[in-house]
């Protein structure tokens, strides 16, 4: 645990000295917020909380992108093999990546919430405890996904391609950009198999304050199970050396990381009420906007 | 003789169809500096990285202090120090932070301040890794290898790519470590390094050890000949130089004729006469005392630098 803590501190320090991190970790998420508010929230105060939920989702999901790129870069530059000589296990190294990443997204998360409330006149603070819980677990889950991507790709180019594909799927099939409620039902059902959907649904419901924390248990469980499984998979697939080949069983491990969401998706699309809940919230927001306009 | 600290027996390693190690065996005693000398691709790094636990052998035995690095896990790493041939640290990590970070990983810890002083890095303590010169990076790598004050050190090409001045500085440091009675396994392709630093040397070529002993023993085994390197204005036919008085062997490498002679003065006189008779001219002539380079040449027919 001591090694994990030492590595976490250094990773945070290194990130704060990196201009790229400052751009992608702070400026870009705030850019998303201003852009969304300008396009979708202009003159519709009720929507600000919903937009905040979406932007928080994007901020948290960004974890996987930065971590995978950094880990592959460290491996390609031979930095990981120097750590391999020391009595440091893969678990400590990977866990430190997740902890550091979590700490590093908190300033952007806090800034987004405060700006929405103070500058964009968000109606209420929403359910901040639920937001905190979802951001914490979600950041871990998506960081662990990033570590898996880093383990199954051999070069930076490969990592970027996979990241782009995953990022697009997470972004457009979760409700983080376009509200899930406006999609045809079959797309909504497909979205239930994506981890990003659970994060987006949970955060949007928490920031709008439409539901209590206990009603987010399903989202939290889905993300927490995803975190545990994805972390273990990333530990199993971890490679210190650039020339170490991805083992044949790697693909099976990657599938294993998706199993929790396949199960949650299957359950939710057959027996769950998440889709009807987001439909209901969307209509409430619509009505709220109409009444704002009428006033 | 006491139990060796490092024991390697019939070590084999293949990378696809390429056999990197083809039955390497040697032993290193406590407090000894043992060198693996050979050209690039000879199998030196594969051997040392198997001993560090970074690579898995296909066959054979490799132990350090009786421990198998493959199965020992993190405990083994507490006991050894190493400088890798190719490695790096994050660009924005300061020298003092790197030392503090790595020191913190070990139970037995050297004082980072003392290491900074010993490796003349005090003035660079707040400098980012990316801003260090090649020599400073290598000094830091050596300092990091000593953060746990290990009894066994693995140094893989510790001076490769450094200028002669920095190389000599590193030699001084390694000599200090030698005086501290650390057991050191060192790989190199520099003759000077092996002759100056190593108590015993194994000459490695194409994944096999072709000779082993103290530098003195090895040089004596090469018949004690003097190496004469000459450049001529015109090429001479094969074998003609072999017939010169005192010459035991002659070969041509990229326009340089390398003669091994048991009687250098007579050889030079005979060479001058031959060149006169053939209307050829001597462009340069250098003489060298017997070295490990000659041993390698004799055994493989190639120069170490090839």
mmCIF file of N, CA, C and O in Angstrom, chain B residues 181-215:
data_model
loop_
_atom_site.group_PDB
_atom_site.id
_atom_site.type_symbol
_atom_site.label_atom_id
_atom_site.label_comp_id
_atom_site.label_asym_id
_atom_site.label_seq_id
_atom_site.Cartn_x
_atom_site.Cartn_y
_atom_site.Cartn_z
ATOM 1 N N UNK B 181 33.563 -4.317 -2.139
ATOM 2 C CA UNK B 181 33.355 -5.774 -2.188
ATOM 3 C C UNK B 181 31.957 -6.172 -2.670
ATOM 4 O O UNK B 181 31.393 -7.180 -2.230
ATOM 5 N N UNK B 182 31.397 -5.356 -3.531
ATOM 6 C CA UNK B 182 30.105 -5.750 -4.094
ATOM 7 C C UNK B 182 30.356 -6.775 -5.197
ATOM 8 O O UNK B 182 31.380 -6.709 -5.887
ATOM 9 N N UNK B 183 29.429 -7.694 -5.335
ATOM 10 C CA UNK B 183 29.524 -8.659 -6.422
ATOM 11 C C UNK B 183 28.872 -8.016 -7.646
ATOM 12 O O UNK B 183 27.713 -7.606 -7.584
ATOM 13 N N UNK B 184 29.642 -7.896 -8.721
ATOM 14 C CA UNK B 184 29.137 -7.157 -9.879
ATOM 15 C C UNK B 184 29.220 -8.018 -11.140
ATOM 16 O O UNK B 184 30.267 -8.585 -11.450
ATOM 17 N N UNK B 185 28.094 -8.084 -11.845
ATOM 18 C CA UNK B 185 28.104 -8.697 -13.177
ATOM 19 C C UNK B 185 27.919 -7.557 -14.167
ATOM 20 O O UNK B 185 26.937 -6.811 -14.111
ATOM 21 N N UNK B 186 28.877 -7.433 -15.065
ATOM 22 C CA UNK B 186 28.895 -6.280 -15.963
ATOM 23 C C UNK B 186 28.959 -6.764 -17.412
ATOM 24 O O UNK B 186 29.683 -7.713 -17.712
ATOM 25 N N UNK B 187 28.177 -6.175 -18.271
ATOM 26 C CA UNK B 187 28.310 -6.512 -19.691
ATOM 27 C C UNK B 187 28.912 -5.314 -20.412
ATOM 28 O O UNK B 187 28.660 -4.165 -20.038
ATOM 29 N N UNK B 188 29.694 -5.587 -21.415
ATOM 30 C CA UNK B 188 30.331 -4.488 -22.150
ATOM 31 C C UNK B 188 30.818 -4.971 -23.517
ATOM 32 O O UNK B 188 30.999 -6.175 -23.727
ATOM 33 N N UNK B 189 30.991 -4.012 -24.417
ATOM 34 C CA UNK B 189 31.704 -4.370 -25.639
ATOM 35 C C UNK B 189 32.980 -3.529 -25.757
ATOM 36 O O UNK B 189 33.598 -3.474 -26.809
ATOM 37 N N UNK B 190 33.325 -2.858 -24.641
ATOM 38 C CA UNK B 190 34.568 -2.084 -24.620
ATOM 39 C C UNK B 190 35.672 -2.910 -23.965
ATOM 40 O O UNK B 190 35.565 -3.311 -22.794
ATOM 41 N N UNK B 191 36.741 -3.127 -24.720
ATOM 42 C CA UNK B 191 37.889 -3.893 -24.221
ATOM 43 C C UNK B 191 38.459 -3.240 -22.965
ATOM 44 O O UNK B 191 38.705 -3.894 -21.951
ATOM 45 N N UNK B 192 38.658 -1.906 -23.071
ATOM 46 C CA UNK B 192 39.289 -1.140 -21.987
ATOM 47 C C UNK B 192 38.523 -1.343 -20.672
ATOM 48 O O UNK B 192 39.108 -1.540 -19.608
ATOM 49 N N UNK B 193 37.178 -1.317 -20.803
ATOM 50 C CA UNK B 193 36.309 -1.454 -19.638
ATOM 51 C C UNK B 193 36.511 -2.824 -18.981
ATOM 52 O O UNK B 193 36.676 -2.922 -17.766
ATOM 53 N N UNK B 194 36.490 -3.860 -19.822
ATOM 54 C CA UNK B 194 36.635 -5.219 -19.287
ATOM 55 C C UNK B 194 38.005 -5.396 -18.645
ATOM 56 O O UNK B 194 38.126 -5.976 -17.561
ATOM 57 N N UNK B 195 39.052 -4.881 -19.317
ATOM 58 C CA UNK B 195 40.418 -5.072 -18.793
ATOM 59 C C UNK B 195 40.642 -4.293 -17.505
ATOM 60 O O UNK B 195 41.323 -4.750 -16.604
ATOM 61 N N UNK B 196 40.048 -3.089 -17.452
ATOM 62 C CA UNK B 196 40.295 -2.233 -16.289
ATOM 63 C C UNK B 196 39.466 -2.650 -15.075
ATOM 64 O O UNK B 196 39.959 -2.609 -13.947
ATOM 65 N N UNK B 197 38.204 -3.053 -15.320
ATOM 66 C CA UNK B 197 37.295 -3.234 -14.188
ATOM 67 C C UNK B 197 37.120 -4.675 -13.715
ATOM 68 O O UNK B 197 36.814 -4.903 -12.551
ATOM 69 N N UNK B 198 37.275 -5.623 -14.638
ATOM 70 C CA UNK B 198 36.834 -6.988 -14.295
ATOM 71 C C UNK B 198 37.940 -7.847 -13.700
ATOM 72 O O UNK B 198 39.077 -7.841 -14.176
ATOM 73 N N UNK B 199 37.551 -8.601 -12.667
ATOM 74 C CA UNK B 199 38.466 -9.596 -12.117
ATOM 75 C C UNK B 199 38.549 -10.785 -13.067
ATOM 76 O O UNK B 199 39.602 -11.353 -13.284
ATOM 77 N N UNK B 200 37.377 -11.147 -13.592
ATOM 78 C CA UNK B 200 37.337 -12.239 -14.583
ATOM 79 C C UNK B 200 36.399 -11.826 -15.705
ATOM 80 O O UNK B 200 35.451 -11.056 -15.494
ATOM 81 N N UNK B 201 36.658 -12.375 -16.883
ATOM 82 C CA UNK B 201 35.879 -12.010 -18.071
ATOM 83 C C UNK B 201 35.457 -13.282 -18.802
ATOM 84 O O UNK B 201 36.227 -14.231 -18.892
ATOM 85 N N UNK B 202 34.219 -13.263 -19.306
ATOM 86 C CA UNK B 202 33.790 -14.323 -20.220
ATOM 87 C C UNK B 202 33.556 -13.666 -21.577
ATOM 88 O O UNK B 202 32.841 -12.666 -21.658
ATOM 89 N N UNK B 203 34.208 -14.185 -22.585
ATOM 90 C CA UNK B 203 34.005 -13.620 -23.926
ATOM 91 C C UNK B 203 32.830 -14.353 -24.567
ATOM 92 O O UNK B 203 32.810 -15.589 -24.638
ATOM 93 N N UNK B 204 31.818 -13.564 -24.972
ATOM 94 C CA UNK B 204 30.570 -14.142 -25.482
ATOM 95 C C UNK B 204 30.451 -13.843 -26.971
ATOM 96 O O UNK B 204 30.702 -12.718 -27.407
ATOM 97 N N UNK B 205 30.066 -14.832 -27.725
ATOM 98 C CA UNK B 205 29.813 -14.613 -29.145
ATOM 99 C C UNK B 205 28.707 -15.555 -29.605
ATOM 100 O O UNK B 205 28.747 -16.746 -29.289
ATOM 101 N N UNK B 206 27.763 -15.019 -30.332
ATOM 102 C CA UNK B 206 26.647 -15.802 -30.885
ATOM 103 C C UNK B 206 25.997 -16.708 -29.838
ATOM 104 O O UNK B 206 25.749 -17.895 -30.094
ATOM 105 N N UNK B 207 25.766 -16.169 -28.665
ATOM 106 C CA UNK B 207 25.023 -16.906 -27.642
ATOM 107 C C UNK B 207 25.833 -17.948 -26.895
ATOM 108 O O UNK B 207 25.269 -18.777 -26.172
ATOM 109 N N UNK B 208 27.176 -17.922 -27.062
ATOM 110 C CA UNK B 208 28.007 -18.915 -26.357
ATOM 111 C C UNK B 208 29.213 -18.238 -25.735
ATOM 112 O O UNK B 208 29.703 -17.234 -26.267
ATOM 113 N N UNK B 209 29.684 -18.799 -24.638
ATOM 114 C CA UNK B 209 30.935 -18.299 -24.052
ATOM 115 C C UNK B 209 32.080 -19.032 -24.749
ATOM 116 O O UNK B 209 32.135 -20.266 -24.737
ATOM 117 N N UNK B 210 32.969 -18.228 -25.360
ATOM 118 C CA UNK B 210 34.044 -18.877 -26.121
ATOM 119 C C UNK B 210 35.375 -18.875 -25.367
ATOM 120 O O UNK B 210 36.297 -19.584 -25.750
ATOM 121 N N UNK B 211 35.477 -18.073 -24.328
ATOM 122 C CA UNK B 211 36.676 -18.102 -23.477
ATOM 123 C C UNK B 211 36.324 -17.473 -22.144
ATOM 124 O O UNK B 211 35.433 -16.616 -22.073
ATOM 125 N N UNK B 212 37.009 -17.871 -21.108
ATOM 126 C CA UNK B 212 36.691 -17.378 -19.774
ATOM 127 C C UNK B 212 37.957 -17.380 -18.920
ATOM 128 O O UNK B 212 38.744 -18.319 -18.988
ATOM 129 N N UNK B 213 38.160 -16.339 -18.132
ATOM 130 C CA UNK B 213 39.327 -16.295 -17.251
ATOM 131 C C UNK B 213 39.616 -14.872 -16.833
ATOM 132 O O UNK B 213 38.839 -13.964 -17.125
ATOM 133 N N UNK B 214 40.750 -14.669 -16.143
ATOM 134 C CA UNK B 214 41.122 -13.295 -15.807
ATOM 135 C C UNK B 214 41.614 -12.651 -17.105
ATOM 136 O O UNK B 214 42.068 -13.356 -18.022
ATOM 137 N N UNK B 215 41.555 -11.316 -17.213
ATOM 138 C CA UNK B 215 42.050 -10.678 -18.440
ATOM 139 C C UNK B 215 43.488 -11.118 -18.752
ATOM 140 O O UNK B 215 43.827 -11.348 -19.906
#
